[in-house]
Short mmCIF file of C-alpha atoms in Angstrom, two decimals:
data_model
loop_
_atom_site.label_atom_id
_atom_site.label_comp_id
_atom_site.label_asym_id
_atom_site.label_seq_id
_atom_site.Cartn_x
_atom_site.Cartn_y
_atom_site.Cartn_z
CA MET R 18 81.66 79.93 108.66
CA THR R 19 80.13 77.32 106.36
CA GLY R 20 82.37 74.38 105.53
CA PHE R 21 84.57 74.13 102.47
CA ALA R 22 87.56 72.15 101.28
CA TYR R 23 91.05 73.62 100.80
CA HIS R 24 92.94 72.73 97.65
CA ARG R 25 96.66 73.34 97.25
CA PRO R 26 97.27 72.83 93.55
CA SER R 27 100.45 71.25 92.25
CA SER R 28 100.59 73.54 89.23
CA LEU R 29 98.81 76.43 87.49
CA ASP R 30 97.01 73.96 85.21
CA ASP R 31 95.84 72.03 88.26
CA ALA R 32 94.56 75.28 89.82
CA LEU R 33 92.72 76.35 86.65
CA ALA R 34 91.13 72.90 86.30
CA ALA R 35 89.99 73.06 89.92
CA LEU R 36 88.57 76.57 89.43
CA ALA R 37 86.64 75.41 86.36
CA GLU R 38 84.54 73.21 88.62
CA PRO R 39 81.43 74.83 90.12
CA GLY R 40 81.78 75.90 93.74
CA SER R 41 85.51 76.61 93.59
CA LEU R 42 86.92 80.05 94.40
CA PRO R 43 90.53 81.27 94.38
CA ILE R 44 92.04 82.43 97.66
CA GLY R 45 95.03 84.70 98.30
CA GLY R 46 95.70 85.85 101.86
CA GLY R 47 92.04 85.32 102.68
CA SER R 48 91.35 88.58 104.52
CA ASP R 49 88.65 89.61 102.05
CA LEU R 50 87.32 86.24 100.88
CA LEU R 51 86.79 84.91 104.41
CA ALA R 52 84.88 88.08 105.26
CA GLY R 53 82.74 87.55 102.17
CA ILE R 54 82.03 83.96 103.14
CA GLU R 55 80.95 84.98 106.65
CA GLU R 56 78.79 87.75 105.24
CA GLY R 57 77.15 85.41 102.76
CA HIS R 58 78.49 87.06 99.60
CA ALA R 59 80.45 83.96 98.68
CA ALA R 60 79.69 80.32 99.38
CA PRO R 61 82.48 78.15 97.99
CA THR R 62 82.55 74.39 98.45
CA ARG R 63 86.29 74.58 97.85
CA VAL R 64 88.94 77.30 97.92
CA VAL R 65 92.00 77.03 95.70
CA GLU R 66 95.34 78.37 96.94
CA LEU R 67 97.21 80.47 94.39
CA GLU R 68 100.13 82.10 96.17
CA ARG R 69 102.60 79.20 95.93
CA ILE R 70 102.15 78.49 92.22
CA PRO R 71 105.51 79.48 90.70
CA GLU R 72 104.00 81.52 87.81
CA LEU R 73 101.99 83.53 90.35
CA ALA R 74 104.63 83.83 93.07
CA THR R 75 107.39 85.64 91.22
CA ILE R 76 108.37 89.11 89.99
CA THR R 77 110.24 89.05 86.69
CA THR R 78 112.09 91.90 85.01
CA GLN R 79 111.94 91.49 81.24
CA ALA R 80 114.87 92.19 78.93
CA ASP R 81 113.33 95.50 77.82
CA GLY R 82 112.83 96.74 81.40
CA GLY R 83 109.17 95.83 81.70
CA VAL R 84 108.13 93.94 84.81
CA ARG R 85 105.75 91.01 85.26
CA ILE R 86 104.32 90.68 88.77
CA GLY R 87 102.70 87.36 89.64
CA GLY R 88 99.15 87.73 90.95
CA GLY R 89 100.03 85.78 94.09
CA VAL R 90 102.92 88.02 95.15
CA GLY R 91 102.40 89.51 98.60
CA ILE R 92 101.65 93.21 99.07
CA ALA R 93 104.37 93.53 101.74
CA LEU R 94 106.91 92.09 99.33
CA LEU R 95 105.85 94.48 96.55
CA ALA R 96 106.16 97.45 98.90
CA GLU R 97 109.91 96.85 99.06
CA ALA R 98 110.61 94.91 95.88
CA PRO R 99 113.89 96.02 94.24
CA GLU R 100 112.36 94.99 90.89
CA LEU R 101 109.90 97.86 91.35
CA SER R 102 112.44 100.59 92.15
CA ALA R 103 111.59 102.26 88.81
CA PHE R 104 107.89 102.25 89.79
CA PRO R 105 107.92 104.10 93.13
CA VAL R 106 104.23 105.01 92.87
CA LEU R 107 103.32 101.32 93.06
CA ARG R 108 105.63 100.64 95.98
CA ALA R 109 104.17 103.62 97.84
CA ALA R 110 100.62 102.46 97.13
CA CYS R 111 101.45 98.98 98.43
CA THR R 112 103.01 100.51 101.57
CA ALA R 113 99.73 102.38 102.10
CA VAL R 114 97.61 99.21 102.16
CA GLY R 115 95.94 98.33 105.47
CA SER R 116 98.45 97.40 108.15
CA PRO R 117 101.68 95.37 108.35
CA ALA R 118 99.69 92.17 108.92
CA LEU R 119 97.21 92.85 106.10
CA ARG R 120 100.14 93.59 103.78
CA ALA R 121 101.89 90.38 104.86
CA MET R 122 98.70 88.38 104.27
CA GLY R 123 97.41 89.98 101.10
CA THR R 124 98.36 89.27 97.50
CA LEU R 125 98.24 91.65 94.53
CA GLY R 126 95.55 89.63 92.73
CA GLY R 127 93.45 89.41 95.87
CA ASN R 128 93.80 93.12 96.52
CA LEU R 129 92.63 93.98 93.00
CA ALA R 130 89.71 91.54 93.14
CA GLN R 131 88.53 92.46 96.67
CA ARG R 132 84.89 93.38 97.16
CA GLN R 133 83.61 96.83 98.13
CA ARG R 134 83.80 97.74 101.81
CA CYS R 135 80.50 99.63 101.91
CA TRP R 136 78.84 99.04 105.27
CA TYR R 137 75.43 98.38 103.71
CA PHE R 138 76.91 95.71 101.44
CA ARG R 139 78.94 94.17 104.28
CA SER R 140 75.98 94.09 106.66
CA ARG R 141 73.63 92.86 103.90
CA VAL R 142 71.23 95.76 104.35
CA GLY R 143 69.09 96.84 101.41
CA CYS R 144 71.88 96.41 98.86
CA PHE R 145 71.32 95.34 95.25
CA LYS R 146 74.69 93.58 95.40
CA HIS R 147 73.22 91.39 98.12
CA GLY R 148 69.79 90.36 96.92
CA GLY R 149 68.10 93.74 97.41
CA THR R 150 67.32 96.61 95.12
CA GLY R 151 68.91 100.02 94.83
CA CYS R 152 71.65 101.51 96.98
CA ALA R 153 70.90 102.21 100.64
CA ALA R 154 73.84 104.61 100.85
CA VAL R 155 72.17 107.23 98.63
CA ASP R 156 69.65 108.18 101.32
CA GLY R 157 71.74 106.77 104.15
CA GLU R 158 75.22 107.16 105.60
CA HIS R 159 77.63 107.72 102.74
CA VAL R 160 80.56 109.83 103.94
CA TYR R 161 83.02 107.25 102.53
CA HIS R 162 81.18 106.61 99.28
CA ALA R 163 81.86 107.53 95.67
CA ILE R 164 81.61 111.04 94.26
CA PHE R 165 81.67 109.86 90.65
CA ALA R 166 78.59 107.68 90.31
CA SER R 167 78.64 105.19 87.45
CA GLY R 168 75.62 103.04 88.24
CA THR R 169 73.42 101.68 90.97
CA CYS R 170 76.14 101.03 93.57
CA HIS R 171 77.75 104.08 95.18
CA ALA R 172 80.57 102.28 97.01
CA ALA R 173 84.14 103.47 96.43
CA HIS R 174 86.68 100.83 95.49
CA PRO R 175 89.11 100.18 98.36
CA SER R 176 92.26 99.12 96.46
CA ASP R 177 95.31 101.40 96.71
CA PRO R 178 97.54 99.45 94.25
CA ALA R 179 94.82 99.63 91.57
CA VAL R 180 95.14 103.44 91.55
CA ALA R 181 98.92 103.28 91.06
CA LEU R 182 98.55 100.59 88.39
CA LEU R 183 96.10 102.80 86.51
CA VAL R 184 98.65 105.62 86.04
CA LEU R 185 101.27 103.03 85.08
CA ASP R 186 99.02 101.75 82.25
CA ALA R 187 99.32 98.28 83.76
CA ARG R 188 97.81 95.31 82.00
CA VAL R 189 96.27 92.37 83.81
CA GLU R 190 96.88 88.84 82.56
CA VAL R 191 93.79 86.76 83.25
CA ARG R 192 93.68 83.02 82.73
CA SER R 193 91.23 80.13 82.90
CA VAL R 194 90.99 76.69 81.30
CA ARG R 195 89.32 78.56 78.42
CA GLY R 196 92.41 80.61 77.67
CA THR R 197 94.34 83.78 78.47
CA ARG R 198 93.28 87.40 78.01
CA MET R 199 94.97 90.71 78.72
CA LEU R 200 92.97 93.55 80.23
CA ASP R 201 93.80 97.17 80.93
CA ILE R 202 93.23 97.99 84.59
CA GLU R 203 90.37 100.27 83.53
CA ALA R 204 88.72 97.37 81.71
CA LEU R 205 89.13 95.13 84.77
CA TYR R 206 86.67 97.33 86.69
CA GLU R 207 84.28 98.09 83.82
CA GLY R 208 80.68 98.03 85.01
CA ALA R 209 81.72 97.65 88.68
CA ALA R 210 78.74 99.67 89.94
CA GLU R 211 76.24 97.45 88.11
CA ASN R 212 77.85 94.05 88.64
CA VAL R 213 76.19 92.15 91.49
CA ARG R 214 78.71 89.32 91.69
CA SER R 215 81.98 91.23 91.59
CA GLU R 216 83.60 94.61 90.99
CA THR R 217 85.81 93.10 88.29
CA VAL R 218 84.93 91.58 84.93
CA LEU R 219 86.60 88.29 85.93
CA ALA R 220 84.48 85.22 85.26
CA GLY R 221 84.12 82.72 88.09
CA ASP R 222 86.81 80.43 86.70
CA GLU R 223 89.32 83.19 85.88
CA VAL R 224 92.31 84.25 87.97
CA ILE R 225 94.70 87.17 87.82
CA VAL R 226 97.87 85.36 86.84
CA ALA R 227 100.03 88.48 86.55
CA VAL R 228 100.14 92.23 86.24
CA HIS R 229 102.40 93.63 83.52
CA LEU R 230 104.20 96.97 83.66
CA ASP R 231 105.70 98.33 80.44
CA ALA R 232 109.25 99.66 80.27
CA ALA R 233 107.81 102.97 79.05
CA ALA R 234 106.24 103.44 82.51
CA ARG R 235 109.59 103.28 84.33
CA ASP R 236 110.95 106.29 86.22
CA GLY R 237 110.00 109.83 85.19
CA ALA R 238 108.27 111.64 88.04
CA GLN R 239 105.92 109.58 90.21
CA HIS R 240 103.68 110.72 93.03
CA TRP R 241 101.46 108.98 95.60
CA GLU R 242 99.23 110.33 98.33
CA LYS R 243 96.59 108.67 100.51
CA LEU R 244 94.24 110.73 102.64
CA THR R 245 92.69 108.81 105.52
CA GLN R 246 90.68 109.54 108.60
CA ARG R 247 93.02 107.93 111.13
CA GLY R 248 96.42 107.94 109.46
CA ALA R 249 97.01 104.19 109.35
CA PHE R 250 95.11 100.87 109.20
CA ASP R 251 92.46 102.64 107.18
CA LEU R 252 90.92 102.88 103.72
CA ALA R 253 91.48 105.94 101.56
CA LEU R 254 89.02 108.78 101.77
CA VAL R 255 90.80 109.90 98.62
CA SER R 256 94.06 108.59 97.21
CA CYS R 257 95.96 110.06 94.29
CA ALA R 258 98.58 108.66 91.95
CA GLY R 259 100.32 110.75 89.35
CA VAL R 260 103.14 110.16 86.89
CA ARG R 261 104.99 112.18 84.31
CA ARG R 262 106.63 109.71 81.99
CA THR R 263 110.08 110.18 80.56
CA ASP R 264 108.30 111.02 77.26
CA GLY R 265 106.61 113.93 79.08
CA SER R 266 103.06 112.56 79.08
CA VAL R 267 101.06 112.74 82.33
CA ARG R 268 98.58 110.43 84.02
CA ILE R 269 96.57 111.21 87.16
CA ALA R 270 94.24 108.83 88.97
CA LEU R 271 92.21 108.86 92.16
CA GLY R 272 91.06 106.16 94.54
CA GLY R 273 88.18 106.32 97.00
CA VAL R 274 86.01 108.30 94.61
CA ALA R 275 84.42 105.78 92.22
CA ALA R 276 83.40 102.13 91.86
CA GLY R 277 86.87 101.43 90.49
CA PRO R 278 90.09 103.45 90.28
CA TRP R 279 89.28 106.75 88.56
CA ARG R 280 91.34 108.40 85.83
CA ALA R 281 91.41 112.18 85.38
CA PRO R 282 90.12 113.54 82.05
CA HIS R 283 92.80 113.32 79.37
CA SER R 284 92.54 117.04 78.59
CA VAL R 285 93.52 117.81 82.19
CA GLU R 286 96.48 115.44 82.01
CA GLU R 287 97.56 117.02 78.73
CA ASP R 288 97.41 120.52 80.21
CA ILE R 289 99.51 119.41 83.18
CA ALA R 290 101.99 117.85 80.77
CA SER R 291 102.26 121.07 78.77
CA GLY R 292 103.87 122.67 81.84
CA GLY R 293 104.39 126.32 82.71
CA LEU R 294 101.46 126.28 85.13
CA ASP R 295 101.03 128.90 87.83
CA GLU R 296 98.96 128.49 91.03
CA GLU R 297 95.84 129.83 89.39
CA SER R 298 95.94 127.52 86.39
CA ILE R 299 96.66 124.49 88.57
CA GLU R 300 93.61 125.38 90.64
CA ALA R 301 91.49 125.70 87.52
CA LEU R 302 92.78 122.36 86.21
CA ALA R 303 91.91 120.59 89.45
CA ALA R 304 88.43 122.09 89.40
CA ARG R 305 88.00 120.99 85.80
CA ALA R 306 89.12 117.47 86.69
CA THR R 307 86.26 117.06 89.17
CA TYR R 308 83.68 118.91 87.05
CA ASP R 309 81.64 115.74 86.51
CA ALA R 310 81.57 114.81 90.21
CA THR R 311 78.10 114.01 91.55
CA PRO R 312 78.65 113.85 95.31
CA LEU R 313 75.86 112.71 97.59
CA ALA R 314 74.45 114.98 100.28
CA GLY R 315 77.12 114.06 102.84
CA ASN R 316 80.36 113.51 100.92
CA ALA R 317 81.01 116.68 98.93
CA TYR R 318 84.09 117.12 101.13
CA LYS R 319 85.69 114.43 98.96
CA VAL R 320 85.47 116.73 95.93
CA GLN R 321 87.58 119.29 97.78
CA MET R 322 90.00 116.57 98.86
CA ALA R 323 90.22 115.26 95.30
CA GLU R 324 90.99 118.72 93.95
CA ALA R 325 93.62 119.35 96.61
CA ALA R 326 95.23 115.97 95.88
CA ILE R 327 95.28 116.69 92.14
CA ARG R 328 96.84 120.13 92.74
CA ARG R 329 99.61 118.56 94.83
CA ALA R 330 100.18 115.81 92.27
CA ALA R 331 100.36 118.33 89.43
CA LYS R 332 102.94 120.39 91.31
CA THR R 333 105.04 117.38 92.28
CA ILE R 334 105.25 115.80 88.87
CA ALA R 335 105.57 119.11 87.01
CA ASN R 336 108.91 119.84 88.66
CA MET D 25 99.44 68.81 106.40
CA ARG D 26 102.38 69.70 108.60
CA LEU D 27 103.27 73.04 110.09
CA THR D 28 105.80 74.16 112.65
CA LEU D 29 104.13 75.52 115.78
CA ASN D 30 106.39 77.34 118.21
CA GLY D 31 109.37 75.42 116.92
CA ARG D 32 107.78 71.97 116.90
CA PRO D 33 106.40 70.11 113.88
CA VAL D 34 102.68 69.39 114.08
CA ASP D 35 100.73 67.07 111.77
CA VAL D 36 97.08 67.98 111.43
CA ASP D 37 94.14 67.57 109.07
CA PRO D 38 91.55 70.18 110.03
CA PRO D 39 88.50 71.06 107.89
CA GLY D 40 89.32 73.53 105.11
CA GLU D 41 87.46 76.42 106.72
CA THR D 42 89.39 76.21 110.02
CA THR D 43 91.04 79.52 110.83
CA LEU D 44 94.45 79.65 112.44
CA LEU D 45 92.84 81.37 115.43
CA ASP D 46 90.31 78.54 115.95
CA PHE D 47 93.09 76.00 115.46
CA LEU D 48 95.36 77.63 118.04
CA ARG D 49 92.70 78.23 120.67
CA ASP D 50 90.28 75.34 120.21
CA HIS D 51 92.43 72.55 118.78
CA ARG D 52 95.73 73.28 120.53
CA GLY D 53 94.59 75.04 123.70
CA LEU D 54 96.89 77.97 123.00
CA THR D 55 94.58 80.65 124.36
CA GLY D 56 97.26 83.33 124.62
CA THR D 57 96.18 84.43 121.13
CA LYS D 58 93.01 86.44 121.67
CA ARG D 59 89.86 86.74 119.60
CA GLY D 60 89.01 90.43 119.30
CA CYS D 61 86.96 91.68 116.36
CA ASP D 62 87.31 88.35 114.52
CA ARG D 63 87.35 90.27 111.23
CA ALA D 64 90.92 91.51 110.66
CA GLU D 65 90.17 94.97 111.98
CA CYS D 66 91.84 95.09 115.42
CA GLY D 67 95.08 93.07 115.45
CA THR D 68 94.49 91.33 118.77
CA CYS D 69 94.88 87.86 117.19
CA THR D 70 98.26 88.69 115.59
CA VAL D 71 100.72 85.78 115.35
CA LEU D 72 103.82 85.30 113.22
CA LEU D 73 103.75 83.23 110.03
CA ASP D 74 107.29 82.65 108.78
CA GLY D 75 108.26 85.68 110.86
CA ALA D 76 105.65 88.05 109.39
CA PRO D 77 102.68 89.31 111.40
CA VAL D 78 99.30 87.92 110.30
CA TYR D 79 95.79 88.12 111.71
CA SER D 80 95.04 84.54 112.70
CA CYS D 81 91.27 85.19 112.58
CA ARG D 82 91.46 85.62 108.80
CA THR D 83 94.22 83.11 108.03
CA LEU D 84 93.18 79.58 107.15
CA VAL D 85 95.30 77.00 108.94
CA HIS D 86 95.82 75.17 105.63
CA ARG D 87 97.61 78.28 104.38
CA CYS D 88 100.22 77.60 107.07
CA ALA D 89 101.17 74.18 105.67
CA GLY D 90 104.93 73.87 105.46
CA ARG D 91 105.36 77.16 107.31
CA ALA D 92 106.30 78.23 110.83
CA VAL D 93 103.72 79.70 113.19
CA GLU D 94 104.84 81.48 116.33
CA THR D 95 102.48 82.52 119.12
CA ILE D 96 102.93 84.33 122.42
CA GLU D 97 103.32 80.93 124.11
CA GLY D 98 106.44 80.29 122.04
CA LEU D 99 108.01 83.57 123.01
CA GLY D 100 108.52 83.20 126.74
CA THR D 101 107.06 81.87 129.94
CA VAL D 102 106.19 83.37 133.31
CA ASP D 103 109.47 82.01 134.68
CA ALA D 104 111.55 82.91 131.64
CA PRO D 105 109.87 85.88 129.92
CA HIS D 106 111.09 87.31 126.65
CA LEU D 107 112.74 90.74 126.92
CA LEU D 108 109.70 92.24 125.17
CA GLN D 109 107.40 90.73 127.80
CA GLU D 110 109.66 92.08 130.56
CA ALA D 111 109.64 95.51 128.95
CA PHE D 112 105.83 95.57 128.70
CA VAL D 113 105.68 94.85 132.44
CA ALA D 114 108.39 97.38 133.29
CA GLU D 115 106.68 100.15 131.29
CA ASP D 116 103.21 99.15 132.51
CA ALA D 117 102.26 98.99 128.82
CA THR D 118 99.01 97.20 129.43
CA GLN D 119 95.71 98.24 130.88
CA CYS D 120 93.12 95.51 130.36
CA GLY D 121 95.82 93.43 128.64
CA PHE D 122 93.60 91.88 125.99
CA CYS D 123 95.48 93.28 122.99
CA THR D 124 98.90 92.69 124.59
CA PRO D 125 99.76 89.30 123.01
CA GLY D 126 99.06 90.71 119.56
CA GLN D 127 101.01 93.89 120.30
CA ILE D 128 103.99 91.84 121.47
CA MET D 129 103.96 89.53 118.44
CA ALA D 130 103.79 92.53 116.11
CA ALA D 131 106.68 94.05 118.06
CA VAL D 132 108.73 90.87 117.57
CA ALA D 133 108.41 91.42 113.82
CA VAL D 134 109.41 95.09 114.17
CA LEU D 135 112.56 94.22 116.11
CA ALA D 136 113.45 91.37 113.77
CA ARG D 137 113.58 93.92 110.94
CA ASP D 138 115.47 96.58 112.85
CA ALA D 139 117.27 96.15 116.17
CA ASP D 140 117.22 99.90 116.81
CA PRO D 141 113.96 101.24 115.37
CA THR D 142 112.90 104.86 115.54
CA ASP D 143 109.61 105.70 117.25
CA GLU D 144 108.15 106.26 113.78
CA GLN D 145 109.17 102.74 112.75
CA ILE D 146 107.70 101.27 115.93
CA ILE D 147 104.44 103.17 115.44
CA ALA D 148 104.24 102.09 111.79
CA GLY D 149 105.03 98.48 112.70
CA LEU D 150 102.31 98.40 115.36
CA SER D 151 99.77 100.41 113.34
CA GLY D 152 97.67 97.30 112.74
CA ASN D 153 97.21 96.61 116.45
CA LEU D 154 94.59 98.68 118.24
CA CYS D 155 94.47 99.21 122.01
CA ARG D 156 91.06 100.38 123.17
CA CYS D 157 92.53 101.38 126.54
CA GLY D 158 94.84 103.78 124.73
CA THR D 159 98.17 102.51 126.05
CA HIS D 160 99.91 103.11 122.72
CA PRO D 161 102.48 105.62 124.10
CA LYS D 162 103.54 103.14 126.78
CA ILE D 163 103.64 100.33 124.22
CA VAL D 164 106.05 102.37 122.09
CA ARG D 165 108.22 102.99 125.16
CA ALA D 166 108.16 99.28 126.00
CA VAL D 167 109.29 98.30 122.50
CA ARG D 168 112.07 100.89 122.68
CA ARG D 169 113.14 99.53 126.08
CA ALA D 170 113.08 95.94 124.79
CA ALA D 171 115.10 96.92 121.73
CA ALA D 172 117.81 98.42 123.95
CA ALA D 173 117.81 95.36 126.23
CA MET D 174 117.99 93.00 123.27
CA ARG D 175 120.89 94.93 121.75
CA THR D 176 122.74 94.79 125.08
CA ALA D 177 122.00 91.07 125.41
CA SER D 178 123.24 90.30 121.91
CA HIS D 179 126.43 92.31 122.45
CA GLY D 180 126.99 91.10 126.00
#
């Protein structure tokens, strides 16, 4: 690995000032960033530790029942956090991440900002995200790739928590020396398939300070499922998060199928919310949800998995 | 920076990019922690950081400042093995043995959480530690045996 300095900031302001200098990158647990450095996707002269900054290290329940999760909070901690007992879909998604060690190492902000795990990208072969042109996966090996193409890159985003956060309408608080902005999770991954430098819209000096969950997203019916090849220590082939809010509205999202977490069409969610569905109509809804899928030659099986996952989610949250 | 290594404070100032695995093996001569895939995909380099399992190949040593690192060397010795080490021998839970230190450190974390884990809990707790020889069933038996021995020892 090329050399770099390690900076443990004394405060959030200190961290943001350090990140405003060229060559600095934020680090969480390091499992993804250190891989990126070895693979040549990142070349920091200094990494800036975030996880011990108080504003990033805490989970806070607001007076109205909303929850603010610091971007540096560990995935293992989130998986069992009592503050998240009203958001079981997020706890389940965090439990599904990697392995016990990866969950103990990883932070929420780092998980959301991790790079794609496409083997062409990681091995620097013919990938437009690594100095090449086009996407080698299209004519190559793509069994794990996206079935909803949104641009040049066909990699599927690996984050499990991002899928749960999408159905919780989570908002991401992003900060730099230039100021603070709030992004919907969907907006965080906008343009992921065309962005060479990152899958998120974060600028180089910006960090995920916190993720905010609204009180309106508490409780109701919540569902999580992750389909993998080997059952553990694995990325999702397809993951599925679903919620029916206490106001009756429904949200369904999938992971492993697009460049970012993927949200089902609103008309499908509305039909699930309307209730009274029999087997046949649930099947038709799931098929409608994946109508726009554009699988590659070798990953159409993911369309079937996605439909099956949506059917199960619809049944679980309808009752 | 200062960290606690197997119960003893250590003052060090390694380059920022030094991984905990390089630090343990190359700076401290603690070669019980093995380098497997070197990319957080096998679990062989597992050590404990403040009691939680981490892959030392993808943990920067600076991240361990002010924290406690425990390796297989801190667990037991040939003359005075830990009950987990005894159980791995008794159940013949190794074949080539390369992944064993990581398996045992992950098992320490499992038993620290639950003194009487179910097989499902053991399997989940060791799911980030791969054994290419396929000794997983014996490893689960060894952890179960160690758990029983540790409960007896703590009650006795």
